[in-house]
mmCIF file of C-alpha atoms in Angstrom:
data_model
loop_
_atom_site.group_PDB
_atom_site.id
_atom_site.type_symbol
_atom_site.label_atom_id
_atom_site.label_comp_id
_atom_site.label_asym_id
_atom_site.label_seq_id
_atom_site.Cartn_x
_atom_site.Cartn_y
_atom_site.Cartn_z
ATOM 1 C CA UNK T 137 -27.092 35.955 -31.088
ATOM 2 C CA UNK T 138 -25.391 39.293 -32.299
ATOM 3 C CA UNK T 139 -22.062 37.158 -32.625
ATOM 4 C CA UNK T 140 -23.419 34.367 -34.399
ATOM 5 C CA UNK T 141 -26.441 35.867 -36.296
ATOM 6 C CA UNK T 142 -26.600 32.283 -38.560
ATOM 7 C CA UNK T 143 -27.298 30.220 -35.517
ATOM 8 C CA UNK T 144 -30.025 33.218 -33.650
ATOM 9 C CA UNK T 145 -32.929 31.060 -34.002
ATOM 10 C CA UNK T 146 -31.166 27.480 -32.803
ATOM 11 C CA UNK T 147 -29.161 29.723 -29.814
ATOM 12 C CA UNK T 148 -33.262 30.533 -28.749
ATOM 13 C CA UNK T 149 -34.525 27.259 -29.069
ATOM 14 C CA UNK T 150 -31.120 25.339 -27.113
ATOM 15 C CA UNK T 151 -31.548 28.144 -24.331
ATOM 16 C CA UNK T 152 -35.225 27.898 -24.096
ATOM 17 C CA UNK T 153 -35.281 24.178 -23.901
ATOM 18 C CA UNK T 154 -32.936 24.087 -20.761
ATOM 19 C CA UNK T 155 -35.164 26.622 -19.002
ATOM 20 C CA UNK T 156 -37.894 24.726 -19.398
ATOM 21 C CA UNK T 157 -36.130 21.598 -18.964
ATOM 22 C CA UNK T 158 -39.041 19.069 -19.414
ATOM 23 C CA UNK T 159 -37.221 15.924 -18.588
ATOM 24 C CA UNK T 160 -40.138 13.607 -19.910
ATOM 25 C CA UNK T 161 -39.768 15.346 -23.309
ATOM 26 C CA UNK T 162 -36.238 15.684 -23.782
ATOM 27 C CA UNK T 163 -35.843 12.400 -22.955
ATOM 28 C CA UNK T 164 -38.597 11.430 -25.744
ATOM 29 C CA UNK T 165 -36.874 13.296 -28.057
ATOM 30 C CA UNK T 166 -32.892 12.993 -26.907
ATOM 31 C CA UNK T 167 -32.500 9.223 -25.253
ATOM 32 C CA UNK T 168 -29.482 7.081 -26.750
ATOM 33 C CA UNK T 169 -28.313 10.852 -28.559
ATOM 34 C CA UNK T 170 -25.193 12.560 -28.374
ATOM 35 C CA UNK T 171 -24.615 16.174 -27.265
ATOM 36 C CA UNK T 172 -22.998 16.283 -30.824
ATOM 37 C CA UNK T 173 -26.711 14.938 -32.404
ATOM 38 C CA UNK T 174 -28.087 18.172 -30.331
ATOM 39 C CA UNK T 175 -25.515 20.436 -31.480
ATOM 40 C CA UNK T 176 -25.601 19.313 -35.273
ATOM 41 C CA UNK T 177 -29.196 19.543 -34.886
ATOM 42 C CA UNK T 178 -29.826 23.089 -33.938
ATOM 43 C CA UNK T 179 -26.661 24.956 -35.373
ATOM 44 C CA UNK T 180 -25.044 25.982 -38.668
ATOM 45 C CA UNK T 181 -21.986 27.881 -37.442
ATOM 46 C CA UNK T 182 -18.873 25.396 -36.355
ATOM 47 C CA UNK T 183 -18.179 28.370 -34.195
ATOM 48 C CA UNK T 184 -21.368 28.221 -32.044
ATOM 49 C CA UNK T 185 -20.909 24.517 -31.756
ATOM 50 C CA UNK T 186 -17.628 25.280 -30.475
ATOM 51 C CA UNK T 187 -18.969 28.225 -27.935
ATOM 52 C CA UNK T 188 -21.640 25.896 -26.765
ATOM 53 C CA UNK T 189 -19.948 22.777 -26.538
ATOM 54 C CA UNK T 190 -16.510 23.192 -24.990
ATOM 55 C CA UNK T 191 -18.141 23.929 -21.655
ATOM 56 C CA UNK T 192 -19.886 20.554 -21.354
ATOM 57 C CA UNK T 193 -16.476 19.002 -21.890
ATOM 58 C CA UNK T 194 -16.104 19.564 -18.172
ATOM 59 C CA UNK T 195 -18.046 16.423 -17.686
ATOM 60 C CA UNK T 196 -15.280 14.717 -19.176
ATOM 61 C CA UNK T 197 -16.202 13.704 -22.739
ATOM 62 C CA UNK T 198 -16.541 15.341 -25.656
ATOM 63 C CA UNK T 199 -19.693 15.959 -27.460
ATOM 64 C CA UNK T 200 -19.574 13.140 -29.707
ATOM 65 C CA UNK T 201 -19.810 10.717 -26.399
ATOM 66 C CA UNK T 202 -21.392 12.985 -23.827
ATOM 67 C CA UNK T 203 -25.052 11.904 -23.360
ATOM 68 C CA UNK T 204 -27.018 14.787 -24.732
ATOM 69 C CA UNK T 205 -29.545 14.735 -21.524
ATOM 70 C CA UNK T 206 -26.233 14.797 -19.139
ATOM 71 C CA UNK T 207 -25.057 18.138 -21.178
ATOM 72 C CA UNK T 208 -28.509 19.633 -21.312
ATOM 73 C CA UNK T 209 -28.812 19.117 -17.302
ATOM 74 C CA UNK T 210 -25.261 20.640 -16.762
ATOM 75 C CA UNK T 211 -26.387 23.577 -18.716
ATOM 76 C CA UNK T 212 -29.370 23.898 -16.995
ATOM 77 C CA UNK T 213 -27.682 23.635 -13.078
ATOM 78 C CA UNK T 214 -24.664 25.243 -13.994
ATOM 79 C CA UNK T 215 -25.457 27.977 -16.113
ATOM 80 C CA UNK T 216 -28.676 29.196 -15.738
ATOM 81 C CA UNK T 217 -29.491 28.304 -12.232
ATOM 82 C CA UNK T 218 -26.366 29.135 -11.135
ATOM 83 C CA UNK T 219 -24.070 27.051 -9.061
ATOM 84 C CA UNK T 220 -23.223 26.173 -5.274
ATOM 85 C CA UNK T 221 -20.710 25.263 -3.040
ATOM 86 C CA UNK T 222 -21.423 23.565 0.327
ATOM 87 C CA UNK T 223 -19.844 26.030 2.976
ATOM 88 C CA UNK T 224 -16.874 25.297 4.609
ATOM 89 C CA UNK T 225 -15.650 23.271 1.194
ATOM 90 C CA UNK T 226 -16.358 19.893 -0.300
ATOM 91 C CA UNK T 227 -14.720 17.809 2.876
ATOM 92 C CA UNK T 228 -17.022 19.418 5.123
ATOM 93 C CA UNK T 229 -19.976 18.025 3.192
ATOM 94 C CA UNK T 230 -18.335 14.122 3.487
ATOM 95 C CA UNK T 231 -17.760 14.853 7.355
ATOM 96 C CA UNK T 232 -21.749 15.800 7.563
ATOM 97 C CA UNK T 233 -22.141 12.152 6.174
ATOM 98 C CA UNK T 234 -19.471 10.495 7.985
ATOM 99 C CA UNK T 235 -20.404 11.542 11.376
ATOM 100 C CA UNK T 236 -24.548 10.782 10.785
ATOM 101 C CA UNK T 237 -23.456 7.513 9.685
ATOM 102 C CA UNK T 238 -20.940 6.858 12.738
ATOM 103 C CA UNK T 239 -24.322 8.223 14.764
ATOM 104 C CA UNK T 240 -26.112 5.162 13.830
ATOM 105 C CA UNK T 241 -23.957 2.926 14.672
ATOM 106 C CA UNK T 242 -21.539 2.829 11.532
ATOM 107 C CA UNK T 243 -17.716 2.443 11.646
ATOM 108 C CA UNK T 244 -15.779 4.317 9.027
ATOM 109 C CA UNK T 245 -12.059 3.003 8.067
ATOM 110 C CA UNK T 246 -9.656 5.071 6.245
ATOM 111 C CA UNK T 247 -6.784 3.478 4.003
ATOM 112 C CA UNK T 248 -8.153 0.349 3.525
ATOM 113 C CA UNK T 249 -7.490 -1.219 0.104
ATOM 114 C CA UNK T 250 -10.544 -3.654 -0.697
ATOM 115 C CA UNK T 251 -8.946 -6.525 -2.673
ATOM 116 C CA UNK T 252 -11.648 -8.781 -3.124
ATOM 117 C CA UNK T 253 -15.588 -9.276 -2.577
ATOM 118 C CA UNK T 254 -16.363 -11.839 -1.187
ATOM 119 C CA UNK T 255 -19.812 -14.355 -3.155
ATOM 120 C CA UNK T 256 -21.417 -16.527 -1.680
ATOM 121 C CA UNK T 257 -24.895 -17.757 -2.211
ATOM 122 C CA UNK T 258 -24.805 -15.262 -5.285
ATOM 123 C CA UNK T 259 -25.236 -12.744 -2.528
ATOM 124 C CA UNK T 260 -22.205 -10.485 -1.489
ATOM 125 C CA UNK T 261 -20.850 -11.196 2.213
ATOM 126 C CA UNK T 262 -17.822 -9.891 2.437
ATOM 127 C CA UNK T 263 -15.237 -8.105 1.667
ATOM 128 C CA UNK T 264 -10.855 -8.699 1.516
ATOM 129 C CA UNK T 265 -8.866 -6.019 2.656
ATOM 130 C CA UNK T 266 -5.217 -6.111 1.153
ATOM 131 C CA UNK T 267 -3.783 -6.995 4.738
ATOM 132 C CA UNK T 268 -5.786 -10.608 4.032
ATOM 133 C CA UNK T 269 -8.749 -9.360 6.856
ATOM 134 C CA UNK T 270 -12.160 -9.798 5.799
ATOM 135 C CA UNK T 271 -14.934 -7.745 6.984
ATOM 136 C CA UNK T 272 -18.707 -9.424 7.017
ATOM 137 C CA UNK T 273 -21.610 -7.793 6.081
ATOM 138 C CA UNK T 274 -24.951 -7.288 5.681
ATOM 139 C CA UNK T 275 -24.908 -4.995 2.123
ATOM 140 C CA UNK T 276 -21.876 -3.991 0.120
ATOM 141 C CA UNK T 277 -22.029 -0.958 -2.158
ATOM 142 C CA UNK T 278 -18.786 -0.893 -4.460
ATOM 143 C CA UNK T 279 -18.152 2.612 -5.546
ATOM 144 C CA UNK T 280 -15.662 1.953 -8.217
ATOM 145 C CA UNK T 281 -15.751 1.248 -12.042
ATOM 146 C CA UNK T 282 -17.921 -1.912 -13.340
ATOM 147 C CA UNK T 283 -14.552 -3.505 -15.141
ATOM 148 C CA UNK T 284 -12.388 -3.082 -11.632
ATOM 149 C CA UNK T 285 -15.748 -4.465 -9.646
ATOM 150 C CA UNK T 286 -16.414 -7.239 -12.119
ATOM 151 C CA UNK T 287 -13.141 -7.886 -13.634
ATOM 152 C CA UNK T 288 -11.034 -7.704 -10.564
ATOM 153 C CA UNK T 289 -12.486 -7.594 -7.350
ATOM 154 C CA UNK T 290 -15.187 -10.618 -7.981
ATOM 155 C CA UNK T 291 -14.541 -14.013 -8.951
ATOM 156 C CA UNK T 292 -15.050 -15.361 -12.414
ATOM 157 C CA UNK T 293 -16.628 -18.066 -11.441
ATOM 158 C CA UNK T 294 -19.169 -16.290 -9.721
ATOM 159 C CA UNK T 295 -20.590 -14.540 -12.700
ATOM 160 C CA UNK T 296 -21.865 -15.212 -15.718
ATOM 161 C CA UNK T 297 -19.300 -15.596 -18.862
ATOM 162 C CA UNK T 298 -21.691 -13.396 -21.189
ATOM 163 C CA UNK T 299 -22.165 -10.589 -18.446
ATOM 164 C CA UNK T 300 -18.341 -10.548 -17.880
ATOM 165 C CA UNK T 301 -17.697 -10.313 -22.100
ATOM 166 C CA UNK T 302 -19.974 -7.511 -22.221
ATOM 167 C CA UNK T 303 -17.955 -5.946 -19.075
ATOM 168 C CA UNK T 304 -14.619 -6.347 -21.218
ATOM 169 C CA UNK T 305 -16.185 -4.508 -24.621
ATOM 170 C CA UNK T 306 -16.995 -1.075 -22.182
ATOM 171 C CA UNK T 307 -14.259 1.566 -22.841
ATOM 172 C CA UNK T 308 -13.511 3.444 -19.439
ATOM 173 C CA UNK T 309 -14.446 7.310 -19.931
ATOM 174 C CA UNK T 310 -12.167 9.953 -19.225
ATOM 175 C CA UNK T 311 -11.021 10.595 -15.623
ATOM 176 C CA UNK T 312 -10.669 14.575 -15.120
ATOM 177 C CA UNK T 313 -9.721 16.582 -12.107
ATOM 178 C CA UNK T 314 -9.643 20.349 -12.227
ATOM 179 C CA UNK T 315 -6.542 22.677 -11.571
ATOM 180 C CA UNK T 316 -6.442 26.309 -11.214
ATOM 181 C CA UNK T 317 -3.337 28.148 -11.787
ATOM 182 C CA UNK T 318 -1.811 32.025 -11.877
ATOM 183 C CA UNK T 319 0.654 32.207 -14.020
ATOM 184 C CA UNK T 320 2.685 34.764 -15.401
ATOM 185 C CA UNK T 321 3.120 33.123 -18.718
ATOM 186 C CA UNK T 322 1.219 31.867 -21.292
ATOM 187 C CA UNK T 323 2.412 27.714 -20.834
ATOM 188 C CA UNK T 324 0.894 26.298 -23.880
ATOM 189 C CA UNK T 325 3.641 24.876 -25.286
ATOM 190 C CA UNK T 326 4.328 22.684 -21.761
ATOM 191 C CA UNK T 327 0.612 21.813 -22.059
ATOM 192 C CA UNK T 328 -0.375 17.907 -22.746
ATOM 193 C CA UNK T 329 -2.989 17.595 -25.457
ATOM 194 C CA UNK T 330 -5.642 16.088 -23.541
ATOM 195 C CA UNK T 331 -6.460 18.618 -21.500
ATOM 196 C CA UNK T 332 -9.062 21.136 -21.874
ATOM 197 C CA UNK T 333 -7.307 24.297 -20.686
ATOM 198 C CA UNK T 334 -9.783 27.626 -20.103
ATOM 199 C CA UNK T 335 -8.033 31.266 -19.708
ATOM 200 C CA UNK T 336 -9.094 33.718 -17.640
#
């Protein structure tokens, strides 16, 4: 608020909103928005939309697409609650998993390209592994992008032509991984556009 004095009253109401983080009312008053609605909304400065708004780009959009209740929840988890990390690192978290579901009874197979998805019935059965195996089953959860899932990995015939020309009008969002790096240089110049590059 000292840096920005124009925007003191809409830096208040953004931060007290994510503390209280109503989720009933924000999504009364934010559903279908745009961080970039919120942002236009409560600031005056370009500057203050900048300082607030570059660190929801970690979600991988920019405020213009970013859902304005995804944004609001980041800043809520990440920034004032603080965040977490599972100990012993991410993998150990997905071993946790792995080994309850091996527990009951599961099998868990590593390197296996799923080609297809197998319909019959309208009902998933199976599924095609790239080697031309299939593996039978009682549920399948896909955890991939609707255009691969519908586009690729199901048969055309086994959906409906309106549901797959809706599929084909989605544009993919932006895939991000993160990358920390010492250097002993300052490598903008070597630096693709399309990242969004933080120094420390």
């Amino acid at each position: 608020q000292e840096k920005l004095p124009n925007d003191k009253f809409g830096i208040q109401t953004f931060f007290n909103e994510i503390k209280q983080f109503d989720y009933n009312a924000l999504y009364a008053k934010y559903n279908g928005k745009t961080f970039k609605h919120v942002l236009d909304k409560l600031f005056i400065d370009d500057k203050t939309k900048m300082a607030i708004g570059l660190p929801a780009s970690t979600l991988g959009l920019s405020p213009d697409k970013l859902s304005a209740l995804a944004a609001l929840g980041y800043y809520k988890g990440s920034f004032l609650e603080g965040v977490y990390h599972v100990t012993g690192g991410a993998q150990a978290f997905s071993n946790a998993i792995g080994d309850c579901f091996k527990q009951y009874g599961g099998e868990i197979l590593f390197s296996k390209k799923v080609n297809k998805i197998i319909i019959n019935d309208n009902s998933g059965k199976a599924v095609k592994l790239e080697d031309g195996s299939e593996i039978y089953c009682k549920y399948i959860i896909a955890n991939c992008d609707a255009s691969q899932l519908f586009l690729s990995m199901i048969d055309s015939d086994k959906l409906d032509k309106s549901f797959i020309d809706r599929i084909k009008l989605l544009n993919p969002s932006v895939s991000n991984f993160v990358v920390y790096l010492g250097l002993n240089k300052i490598a903008e110049s070597s630096i693709p556009t399309c990242t969004n590059v933080w120094y420390y």
